[in-house]
CSV table of C-alpha atoms and ligand atoms in Angstrom, one decimal:
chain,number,residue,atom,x,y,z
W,1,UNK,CA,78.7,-33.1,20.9
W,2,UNK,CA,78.8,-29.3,20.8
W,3,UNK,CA,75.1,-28.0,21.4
W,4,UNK,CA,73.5,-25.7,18.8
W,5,UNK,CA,72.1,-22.2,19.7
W,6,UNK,CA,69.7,-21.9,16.8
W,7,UNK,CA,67.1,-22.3,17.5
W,8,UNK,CA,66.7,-21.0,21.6
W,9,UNK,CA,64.6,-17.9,22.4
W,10,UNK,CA,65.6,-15.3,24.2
W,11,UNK,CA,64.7,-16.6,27.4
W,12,UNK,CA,66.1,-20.0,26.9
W,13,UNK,CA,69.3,-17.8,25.7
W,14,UNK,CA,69.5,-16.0,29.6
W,15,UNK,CA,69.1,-19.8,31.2
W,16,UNK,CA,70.5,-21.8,29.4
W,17,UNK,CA,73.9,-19.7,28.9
W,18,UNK,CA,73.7,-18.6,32.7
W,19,UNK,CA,76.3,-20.6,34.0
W,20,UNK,CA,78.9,-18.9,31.6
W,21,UNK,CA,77.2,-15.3,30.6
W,22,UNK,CA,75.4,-12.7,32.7
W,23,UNK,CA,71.9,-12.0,31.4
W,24,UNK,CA,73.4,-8.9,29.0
W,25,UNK,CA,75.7,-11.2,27.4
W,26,UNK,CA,73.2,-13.7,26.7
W,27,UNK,CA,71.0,-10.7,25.1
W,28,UNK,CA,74.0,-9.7,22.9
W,29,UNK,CA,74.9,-13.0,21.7
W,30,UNK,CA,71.0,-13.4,20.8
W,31,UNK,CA,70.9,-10.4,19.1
W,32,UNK,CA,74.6,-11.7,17.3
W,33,UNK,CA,72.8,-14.8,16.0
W,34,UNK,CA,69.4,-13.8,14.9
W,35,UNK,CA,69.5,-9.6,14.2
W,36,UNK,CA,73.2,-9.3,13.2
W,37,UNK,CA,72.8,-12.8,11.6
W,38,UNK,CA,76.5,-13.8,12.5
W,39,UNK,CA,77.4,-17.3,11.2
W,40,UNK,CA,80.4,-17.8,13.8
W,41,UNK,CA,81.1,-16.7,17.2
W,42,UNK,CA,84.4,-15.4,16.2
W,43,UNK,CA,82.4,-12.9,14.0
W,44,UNK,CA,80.5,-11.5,17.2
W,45,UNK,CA,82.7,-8.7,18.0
W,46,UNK,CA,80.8,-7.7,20.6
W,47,UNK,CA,81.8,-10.0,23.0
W,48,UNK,CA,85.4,-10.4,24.3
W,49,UNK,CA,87.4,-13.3,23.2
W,50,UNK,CA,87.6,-15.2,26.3
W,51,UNK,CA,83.8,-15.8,26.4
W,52,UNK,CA,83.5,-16.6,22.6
W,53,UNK,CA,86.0,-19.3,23.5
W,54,UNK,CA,84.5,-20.3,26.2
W,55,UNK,CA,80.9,-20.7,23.7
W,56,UNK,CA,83.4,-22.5,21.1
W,57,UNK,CA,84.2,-25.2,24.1
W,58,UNK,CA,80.5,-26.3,24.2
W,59,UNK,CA,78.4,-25.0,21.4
W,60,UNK,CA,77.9,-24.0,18.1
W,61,UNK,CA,76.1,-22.0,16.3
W,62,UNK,CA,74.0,-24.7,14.6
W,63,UNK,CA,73.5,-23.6,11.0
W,64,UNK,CA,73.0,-26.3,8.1
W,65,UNK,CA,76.2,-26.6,5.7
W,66,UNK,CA,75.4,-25.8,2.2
W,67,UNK,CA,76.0,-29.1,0.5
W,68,UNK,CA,74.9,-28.2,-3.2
W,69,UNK,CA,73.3,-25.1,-5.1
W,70,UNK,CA,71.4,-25.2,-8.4
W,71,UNK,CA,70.9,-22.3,-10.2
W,72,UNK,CA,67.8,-21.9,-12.4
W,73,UNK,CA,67.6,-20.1,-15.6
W,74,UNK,CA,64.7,-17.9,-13.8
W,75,UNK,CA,66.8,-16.7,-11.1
W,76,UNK,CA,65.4,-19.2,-8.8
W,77,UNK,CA,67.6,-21.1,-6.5
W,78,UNK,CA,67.5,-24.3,-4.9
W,79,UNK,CA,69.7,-25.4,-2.3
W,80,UNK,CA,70.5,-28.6,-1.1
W,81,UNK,CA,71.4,-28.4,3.2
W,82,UNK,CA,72.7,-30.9,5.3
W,83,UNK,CA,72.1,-31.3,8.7
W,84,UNK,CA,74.4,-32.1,11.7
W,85,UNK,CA,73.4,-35.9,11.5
W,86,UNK,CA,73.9,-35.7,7.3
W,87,UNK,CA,70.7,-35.8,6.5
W,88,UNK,CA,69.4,-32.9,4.0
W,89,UNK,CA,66.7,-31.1,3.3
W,90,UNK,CA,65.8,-28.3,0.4
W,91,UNK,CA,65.6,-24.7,0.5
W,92,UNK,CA,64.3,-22.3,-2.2
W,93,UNK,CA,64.8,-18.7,-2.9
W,94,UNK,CA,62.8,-17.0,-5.3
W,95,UNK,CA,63.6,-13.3,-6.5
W,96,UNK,CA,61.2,-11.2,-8.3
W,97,UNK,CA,61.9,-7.5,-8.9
W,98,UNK,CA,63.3,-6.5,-4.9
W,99,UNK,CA,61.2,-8.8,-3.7
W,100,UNK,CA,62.8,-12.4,-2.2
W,101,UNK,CA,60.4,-15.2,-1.3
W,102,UNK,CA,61.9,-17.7,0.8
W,103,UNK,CA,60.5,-21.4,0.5
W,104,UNK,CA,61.9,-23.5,3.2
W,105,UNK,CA,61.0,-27.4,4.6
W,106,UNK,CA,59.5,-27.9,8.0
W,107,UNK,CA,60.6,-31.7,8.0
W,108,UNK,CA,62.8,-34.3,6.5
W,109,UNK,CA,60.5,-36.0,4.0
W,110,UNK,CA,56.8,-36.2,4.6
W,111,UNK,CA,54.2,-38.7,5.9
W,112,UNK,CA,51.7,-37.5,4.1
W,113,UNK,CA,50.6,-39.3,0.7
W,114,UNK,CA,49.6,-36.9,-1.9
W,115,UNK,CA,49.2,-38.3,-5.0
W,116,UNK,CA,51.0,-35.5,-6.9
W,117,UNK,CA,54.3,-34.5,-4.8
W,118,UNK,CA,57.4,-35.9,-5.1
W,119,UNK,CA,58.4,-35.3,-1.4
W,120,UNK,CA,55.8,-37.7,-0.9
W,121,UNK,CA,57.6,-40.7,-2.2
W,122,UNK,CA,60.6,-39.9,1.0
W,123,UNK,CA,58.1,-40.6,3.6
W,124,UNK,CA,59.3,-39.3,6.7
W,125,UNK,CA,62.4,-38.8,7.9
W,126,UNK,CA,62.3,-36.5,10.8
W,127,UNK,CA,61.2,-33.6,12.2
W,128,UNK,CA,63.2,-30.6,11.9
W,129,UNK,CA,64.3,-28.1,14.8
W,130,UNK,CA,63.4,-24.4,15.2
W,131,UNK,CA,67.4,-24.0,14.8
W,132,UNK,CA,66.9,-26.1,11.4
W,133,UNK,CA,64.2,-23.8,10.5
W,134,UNK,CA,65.4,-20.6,11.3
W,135,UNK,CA,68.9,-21.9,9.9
W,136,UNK,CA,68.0,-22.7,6.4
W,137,UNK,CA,66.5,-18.8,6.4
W,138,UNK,CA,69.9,-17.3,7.8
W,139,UNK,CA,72.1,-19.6,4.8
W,140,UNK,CA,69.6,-18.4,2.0
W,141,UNK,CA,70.0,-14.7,3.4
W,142,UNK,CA,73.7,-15.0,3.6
W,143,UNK,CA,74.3,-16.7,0.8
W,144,UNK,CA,72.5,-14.4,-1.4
W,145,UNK,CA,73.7,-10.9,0.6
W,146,UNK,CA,70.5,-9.6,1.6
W,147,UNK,CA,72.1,-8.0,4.6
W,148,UNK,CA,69.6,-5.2,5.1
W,149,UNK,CA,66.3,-4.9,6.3
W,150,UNK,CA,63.7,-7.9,5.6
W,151,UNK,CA,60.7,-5.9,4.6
W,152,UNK,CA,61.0,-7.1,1.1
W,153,UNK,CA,61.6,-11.1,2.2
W,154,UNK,CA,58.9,-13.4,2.8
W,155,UNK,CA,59.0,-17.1,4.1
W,156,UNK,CA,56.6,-19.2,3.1
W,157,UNK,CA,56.2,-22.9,5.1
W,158,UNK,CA,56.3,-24.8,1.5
W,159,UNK,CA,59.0,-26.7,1.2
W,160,UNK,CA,59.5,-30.5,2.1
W,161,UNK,CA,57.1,-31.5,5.0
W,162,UNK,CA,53.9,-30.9,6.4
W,163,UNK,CA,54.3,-27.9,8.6
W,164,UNK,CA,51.2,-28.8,11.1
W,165,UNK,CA,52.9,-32.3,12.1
W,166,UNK,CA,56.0,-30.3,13.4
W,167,UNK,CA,53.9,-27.4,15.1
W,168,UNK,CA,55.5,-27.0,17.9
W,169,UNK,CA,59.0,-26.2,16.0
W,170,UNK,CA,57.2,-24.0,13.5
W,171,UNK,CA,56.2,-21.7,16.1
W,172,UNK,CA,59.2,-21.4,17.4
W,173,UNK,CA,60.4,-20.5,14.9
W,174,UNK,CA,57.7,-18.2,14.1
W,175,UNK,CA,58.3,-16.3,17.2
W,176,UNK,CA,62.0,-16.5,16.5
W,177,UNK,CA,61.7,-15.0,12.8
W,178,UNK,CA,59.0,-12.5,14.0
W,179,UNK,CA,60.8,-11.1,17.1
W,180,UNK,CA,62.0,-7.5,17.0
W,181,UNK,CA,65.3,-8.3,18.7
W,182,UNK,CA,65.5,-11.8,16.7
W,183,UNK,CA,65.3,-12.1,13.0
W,184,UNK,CA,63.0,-9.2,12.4
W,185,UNK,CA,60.5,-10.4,9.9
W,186,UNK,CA,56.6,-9.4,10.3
W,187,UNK,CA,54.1,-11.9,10.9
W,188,UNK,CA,52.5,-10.7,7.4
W,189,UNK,CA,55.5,-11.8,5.3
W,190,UNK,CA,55.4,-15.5,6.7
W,191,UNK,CA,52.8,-18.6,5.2
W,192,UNK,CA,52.4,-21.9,6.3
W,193,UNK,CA,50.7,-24.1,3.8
W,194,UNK,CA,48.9,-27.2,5.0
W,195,UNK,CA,47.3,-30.2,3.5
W,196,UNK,CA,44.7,-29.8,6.4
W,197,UNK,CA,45.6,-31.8,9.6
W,198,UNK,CA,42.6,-30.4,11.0
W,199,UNK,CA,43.4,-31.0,15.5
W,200,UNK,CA,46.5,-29.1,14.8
W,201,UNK,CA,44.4,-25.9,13.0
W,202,UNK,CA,43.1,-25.2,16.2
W,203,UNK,CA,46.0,-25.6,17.8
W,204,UNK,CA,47.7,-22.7,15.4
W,205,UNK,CA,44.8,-20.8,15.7
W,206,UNK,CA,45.5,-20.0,19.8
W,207,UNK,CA,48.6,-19.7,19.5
W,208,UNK,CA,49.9,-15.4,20.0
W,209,UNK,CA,52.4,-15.5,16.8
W,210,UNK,CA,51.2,-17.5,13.8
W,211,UNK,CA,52.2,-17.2,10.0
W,212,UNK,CA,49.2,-16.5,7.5
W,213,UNK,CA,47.4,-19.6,6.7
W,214,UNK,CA,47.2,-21.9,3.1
W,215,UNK,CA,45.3,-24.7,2.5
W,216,UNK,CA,46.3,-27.1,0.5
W,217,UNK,CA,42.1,-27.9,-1.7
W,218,UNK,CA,43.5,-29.2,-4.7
W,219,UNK,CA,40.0,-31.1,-5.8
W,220,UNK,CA,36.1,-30.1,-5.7
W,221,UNK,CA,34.8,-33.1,-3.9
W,222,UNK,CA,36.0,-35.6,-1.0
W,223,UNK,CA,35.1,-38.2,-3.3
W,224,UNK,CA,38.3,-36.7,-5.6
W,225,UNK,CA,40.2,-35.3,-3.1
W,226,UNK,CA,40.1,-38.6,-1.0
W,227,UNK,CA,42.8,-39.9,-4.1
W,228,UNK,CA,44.2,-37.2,-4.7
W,229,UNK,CA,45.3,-36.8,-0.9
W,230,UNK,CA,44.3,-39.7,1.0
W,231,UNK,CA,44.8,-38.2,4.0
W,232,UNK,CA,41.2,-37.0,3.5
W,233,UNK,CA,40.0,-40.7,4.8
W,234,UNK,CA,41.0,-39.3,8.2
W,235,UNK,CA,40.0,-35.4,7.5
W,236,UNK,CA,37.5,-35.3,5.6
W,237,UNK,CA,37.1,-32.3,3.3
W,238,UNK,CA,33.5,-31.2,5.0
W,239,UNK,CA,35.1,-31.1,8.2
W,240,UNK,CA,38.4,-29.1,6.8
W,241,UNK,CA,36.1,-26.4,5.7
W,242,UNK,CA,34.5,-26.2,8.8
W,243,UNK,CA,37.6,-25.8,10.5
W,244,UNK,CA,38.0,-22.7,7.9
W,245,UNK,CA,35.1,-21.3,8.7
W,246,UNK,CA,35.9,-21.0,12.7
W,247,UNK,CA,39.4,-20.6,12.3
W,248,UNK,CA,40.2,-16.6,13.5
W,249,UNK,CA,41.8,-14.6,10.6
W,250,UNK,CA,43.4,-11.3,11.6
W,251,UNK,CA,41.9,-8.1,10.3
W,252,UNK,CA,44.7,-7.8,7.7
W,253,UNK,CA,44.2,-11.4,6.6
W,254,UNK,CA,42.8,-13.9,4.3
W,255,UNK,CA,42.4,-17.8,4.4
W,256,UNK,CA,44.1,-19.0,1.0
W,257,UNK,CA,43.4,-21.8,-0.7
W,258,UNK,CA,46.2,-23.6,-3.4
W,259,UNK,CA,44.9,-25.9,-6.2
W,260,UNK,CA,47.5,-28.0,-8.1
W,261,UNK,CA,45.8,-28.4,-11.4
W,262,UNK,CA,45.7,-31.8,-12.8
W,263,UNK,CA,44.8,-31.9,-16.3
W,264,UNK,CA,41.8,-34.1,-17.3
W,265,UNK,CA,41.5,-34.9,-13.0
W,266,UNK,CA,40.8,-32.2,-11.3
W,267,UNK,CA,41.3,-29.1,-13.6
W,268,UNK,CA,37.4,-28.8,-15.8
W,269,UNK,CA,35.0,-26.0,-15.4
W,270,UNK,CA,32.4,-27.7,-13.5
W,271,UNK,CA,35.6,-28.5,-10.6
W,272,UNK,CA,35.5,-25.1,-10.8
W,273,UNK,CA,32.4,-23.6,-9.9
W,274,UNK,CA,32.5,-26.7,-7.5
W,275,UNK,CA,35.7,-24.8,-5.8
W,276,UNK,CA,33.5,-21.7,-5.4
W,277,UNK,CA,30.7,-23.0,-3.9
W,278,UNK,CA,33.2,-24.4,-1.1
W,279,UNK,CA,34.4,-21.5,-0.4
W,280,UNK,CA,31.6,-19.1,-0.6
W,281,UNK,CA,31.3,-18.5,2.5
W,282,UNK,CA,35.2,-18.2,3.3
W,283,UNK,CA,37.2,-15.2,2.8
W,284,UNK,CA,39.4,-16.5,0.5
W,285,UNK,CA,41.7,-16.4,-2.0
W,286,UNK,CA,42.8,-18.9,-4.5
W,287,UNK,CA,46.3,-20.2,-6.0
W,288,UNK,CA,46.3,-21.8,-8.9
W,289,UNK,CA,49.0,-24.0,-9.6
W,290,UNK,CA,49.7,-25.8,-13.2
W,291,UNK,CA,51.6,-29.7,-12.0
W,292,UNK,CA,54.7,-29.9,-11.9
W,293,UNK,CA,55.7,-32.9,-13.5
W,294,UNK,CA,58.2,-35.1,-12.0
W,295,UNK,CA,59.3,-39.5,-12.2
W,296,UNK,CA,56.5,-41.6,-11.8
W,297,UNK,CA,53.9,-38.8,-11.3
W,298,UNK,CA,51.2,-40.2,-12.4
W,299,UNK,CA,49.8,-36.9,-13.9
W,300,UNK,CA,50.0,-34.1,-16.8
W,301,UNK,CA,49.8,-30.6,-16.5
W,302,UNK,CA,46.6,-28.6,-18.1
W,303,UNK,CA,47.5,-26.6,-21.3
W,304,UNK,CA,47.5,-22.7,-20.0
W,305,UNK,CA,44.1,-22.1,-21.6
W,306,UNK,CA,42.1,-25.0,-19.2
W,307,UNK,CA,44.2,-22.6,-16.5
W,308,UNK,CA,43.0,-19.4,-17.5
W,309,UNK,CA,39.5,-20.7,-17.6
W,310,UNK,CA,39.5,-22.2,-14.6
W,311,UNK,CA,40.8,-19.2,-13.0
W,312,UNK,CA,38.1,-16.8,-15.0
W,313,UNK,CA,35.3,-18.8,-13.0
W,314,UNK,CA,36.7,-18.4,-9.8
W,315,UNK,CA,37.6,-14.8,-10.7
W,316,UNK,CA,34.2,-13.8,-11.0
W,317,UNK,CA,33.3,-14.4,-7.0
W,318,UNK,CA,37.1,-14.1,-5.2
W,319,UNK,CA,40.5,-13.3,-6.2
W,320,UNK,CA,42.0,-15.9,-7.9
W,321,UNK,CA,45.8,-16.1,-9.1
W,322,UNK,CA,48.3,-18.3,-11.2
W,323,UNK,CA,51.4,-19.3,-9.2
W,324,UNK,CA,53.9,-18.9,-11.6
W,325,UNK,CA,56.2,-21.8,-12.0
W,326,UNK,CA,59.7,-20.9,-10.7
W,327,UNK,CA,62.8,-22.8,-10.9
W,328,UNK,CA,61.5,-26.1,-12.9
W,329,UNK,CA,64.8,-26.5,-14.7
W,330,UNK,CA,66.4,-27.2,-11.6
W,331,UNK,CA,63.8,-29.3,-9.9
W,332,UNK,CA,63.0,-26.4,-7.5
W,333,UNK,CA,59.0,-26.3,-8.1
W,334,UNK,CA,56.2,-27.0,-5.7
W,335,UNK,CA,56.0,-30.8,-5.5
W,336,UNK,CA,59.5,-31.3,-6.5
W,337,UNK,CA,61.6,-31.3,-3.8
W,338,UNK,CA,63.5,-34.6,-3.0
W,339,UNK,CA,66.6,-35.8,-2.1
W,340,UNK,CA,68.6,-34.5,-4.8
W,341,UNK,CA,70.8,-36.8,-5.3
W,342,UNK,CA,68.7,-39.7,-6.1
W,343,UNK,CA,69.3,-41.3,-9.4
W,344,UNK,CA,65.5,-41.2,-10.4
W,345,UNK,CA,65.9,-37.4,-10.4
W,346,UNK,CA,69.7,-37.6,-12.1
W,347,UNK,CA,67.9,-39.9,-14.8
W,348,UNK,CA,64.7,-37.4,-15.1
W,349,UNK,CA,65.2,-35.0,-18.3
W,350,UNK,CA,65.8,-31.3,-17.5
W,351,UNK,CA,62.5,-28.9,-18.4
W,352,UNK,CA,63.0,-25.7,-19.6
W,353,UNK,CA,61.1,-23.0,-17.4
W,354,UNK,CA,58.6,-21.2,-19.4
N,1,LIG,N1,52.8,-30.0,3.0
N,1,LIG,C1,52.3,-28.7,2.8
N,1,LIG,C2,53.4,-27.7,2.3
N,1,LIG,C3,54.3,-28.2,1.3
N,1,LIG,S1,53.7,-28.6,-0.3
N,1,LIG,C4,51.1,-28.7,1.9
N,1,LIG,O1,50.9,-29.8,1.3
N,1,LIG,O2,50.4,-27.7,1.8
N,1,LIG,C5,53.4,-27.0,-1.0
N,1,LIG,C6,52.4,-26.9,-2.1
N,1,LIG,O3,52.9,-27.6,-3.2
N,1,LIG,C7,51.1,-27.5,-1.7
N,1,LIG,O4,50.0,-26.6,-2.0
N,1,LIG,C8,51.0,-28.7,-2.6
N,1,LIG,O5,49.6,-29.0,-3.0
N,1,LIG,C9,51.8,-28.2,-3.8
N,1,LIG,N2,52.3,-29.3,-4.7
N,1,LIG,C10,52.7,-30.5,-4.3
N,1,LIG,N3,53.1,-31.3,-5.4
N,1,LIG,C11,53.0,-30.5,-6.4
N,1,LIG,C12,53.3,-30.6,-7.8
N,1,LIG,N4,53.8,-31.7,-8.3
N,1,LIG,N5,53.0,-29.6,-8.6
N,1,LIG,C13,52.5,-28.4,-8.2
N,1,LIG,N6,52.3,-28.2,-6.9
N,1,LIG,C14,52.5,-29.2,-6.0
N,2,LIG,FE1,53.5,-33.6,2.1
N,2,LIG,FE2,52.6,-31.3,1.1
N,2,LIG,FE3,53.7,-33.1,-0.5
N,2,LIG,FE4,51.3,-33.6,0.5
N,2,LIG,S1,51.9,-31.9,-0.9
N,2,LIG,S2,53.0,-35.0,0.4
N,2,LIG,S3,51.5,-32.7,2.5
N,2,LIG,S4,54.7,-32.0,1.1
C-alpha cells in the first residue's frame, strides 16, 4: 500500500523521504502539500518529473475522497469524506460574510455518551490521523476555492469525536495547520471543544502549539450533568472546573464554555445563575446553543425567548452568545453528525433552517 504524506512534519518530511530526496526537495514538496495546497504530485511543478514519479511509486498524497456534499439553504455545507480504509467521517464549512469556519472531526464516531448528540449513538470507530485531519481542511479549502490567504478561516475541533482522546494527532496537526511554511493558519483561528477528559487538559496545556480551548458545561450541577454526559461519573464537574481554573490561557485568550439548551432540563433561569456562579471565577465566555433535534433524541429545543433569558442572566456578569444554528436542513448542526447514510437519518423529516 502506497504511504500517505499528510500528515508528516517537516522533519519527518527530510527523514522519511531521505532515501529518495535531498533535504531541499523534501522542503519543497512540504511546502507543495501544506502552503501551495497541491492535491497531486503531478501538480507540484516544482520538482522534476523523474522524482514525482519516483513519489507516485511509493506514496500518495493521502487526502480523503469526497464521497457526498449537501448543500444547506444557509450556505452551510456538509461533506461526507471517506477514508483510505472506506470508512467516513463529516466535515462542515460554514460561510458568514468573508469569514469561513471550518468544523472538522477528530475521530471516527465517539466513545463518549452524551445524552444529546447523535455522534454518540456510532460509538467509536477509530481514531483519525494528523493526515486525516489536516486532509479534510485541505478538501473543504479546495473544494470551495479559498485559494488565498487563511486570515479569514477558522477551524474549530467540533465535529464527530472527542478531540482530547486523539491528542496526540490533534497536535499534530495543530502544529501542521499553524506552521508558517505548512498550512499557515494562526493559533487564534483554531478551537478544540471538549467534553472535559480532564488528564488530557493538562496534557494540552504543556504542549508549545495548542488551539483555543471549549468546554463542553451543558448543565448547572453534576447531579444533571452526570445524565446528561455520563462521562461525569469519571470527571466530575468540580474537578473539571478546577482543571479551568489552573489551566494557562494565553494573554489574548479566553476559556469558553458551550451549553446545549435542553428545554424544560437544563435550560430555566435558576440553571442559569447556577452557570454563573461556576464560572465566576473563570475568565469565560459562554455559547449558547438551542438542541438540535435529531432520531431518538430524547429532547426538545427551548422556544427562543427561554434562550434569550437565559442568555440575559449570564450577560449581566460575562459575555454570553447564541450560536446560531447553521446547516439544520442538511443535518450539518452541532450534535448531528452521523454516518450519513444510515436509514434512521434517510427516514428523519428534513427541518427548515430558521
Ligand atoms: N466532542 C466534543 C466536540 C464535538 S461536539 C465536545 O463534546 O465538546 C461539539 C459541540 O456540539 C459540543 O459543545 C456539544 O455539546 C454540542 N452538541 C452535541 N449534540 C448537540 C445537539 N444535539 N444540539 C446542539 N449541540 C450539540
Ligand atoms: Fe462525543 Fe462531543 Fe457528541 Fe459528547 S457531544 S458524544 S463528546 S461528539
Amino acid at each position: 500500500m502506497p504511504e500517505p504524506l499528510l500528515g508528516l512534519e517537516k522533519v519527518d518530511f527530510e527523514n522519511h523521504l531521505a532515501s529518495i530526496l535531498p533535504g531541499y526537495r523534501a522542503a519543497q514538496l512540504y511546502t507543495a502539500l501544506y502552503r501551495q495546497r497541491c492535491a497531486s504530485f503531478s501538480a507540484i511543478t516544482t520538482l522534476p518529473a523523474a522524482l514525482r514519479s519516483a513519489l507516485e511509486a511509493d506514496y500518495v498524497v493521502g487526502r480523503p475522497e469526497i464521497a457526498q456534499r449537501f448543500e444547506s439553504i444557509d450556505g452551510t455545507r456538509r461533506y461526507l469524506l471517506r477514508l483510505h480504509d472506506g470508512k467516513t467521517v463529516e466535515t462542515v464549512l460554514m460561510p458568514e460574510g468573508e469569514r469561513n469556519t471550518i468544523c472538522v472531526s477528530t475521530q471516527v464516531g465517539c466513545p463518549v455518551d452524551c445524552k444529546f448528540c447523535l455522534t454518540a449513538r456510532m460509538g467509536l470507530e477509530r481514531n483519525l490521523t494528523a493526515g486525516e485531519i489536516v486532509g479534510q481542511i485541505l478538501v473543504t479549502l479546495e473544494d470551495n476555492h479559498l485559494t488565498g490567504g487563511l486570515d479569514r478561516v477558522n477551524v474549530v475541533f467540533m465535529g464527530m469525536g472527542e478531540p482530547l482522546l486523539n491528542l496526540p494527532s490533534v497536535l499534530k496537526a495543530t502544529r501542521i495547520l499553524t506552521d508558517p511554511a505548512g498550512v499557515g493558519l494562526s493559533q487564534k483561528r483554531i478551537t478544540l471543544s471538549t467534553s472535559g477528559i480532564i488528564p488530557k487538559l493538562d496534557e494540552l496545556a504543556a504542549a508549545d502549539v495548542r488551539p483555543k480551548l471549549a468546554i463542553s458545561l451543558n448543565a448547572s450541577t453534576e447531579e444533571s450533568r452526570r445524565q446528561l454526559m455520563p462521562i461525569t461519573r469519571k470527571y466530575h464537574l468540580s474537578d473539571l472546573l478546577e482543571a479551568c481554573a489552573r489551566y494557562p490561557l494565553r494573554p489574548w485568550e479566553k476559556l469558553t464554555f458551550e451549553y446545549v439548551l435542553l428545554k424544560d432540563v437544563n435550560d430555566t433561569d435558576a440553571d442559569a445563575r447556577r452557570v454563573v456562579r461556576l464560572l465566576a471565577n473563570l475568565n469565560a465566555i459562554v455559547n449558547l446553543i438551542a438542541l438540535n433535534p435529531g432520531p431518538d433524541i430524547p429532547f426538545e429545543t427551548p422556544l427562543p425567548e427561554r434562550v434569550t433569558s437565559f442568555q440575559n442572566i449570564l450577560r449581566r456578569t460575562m459575555p454570553c452568545f447564541v450560536r446560531k444554528t447553521r446547516g439544520r436542513d442538511i443535518f450539518a448542526a452541532c450534535g448531528q453528525l452521523k454516518r450519513t447514510t444510515t436509514p434512521e437519518i434517510e427516514q428523519f423529516p428534513i427541518l427548515t433552517a430558521p
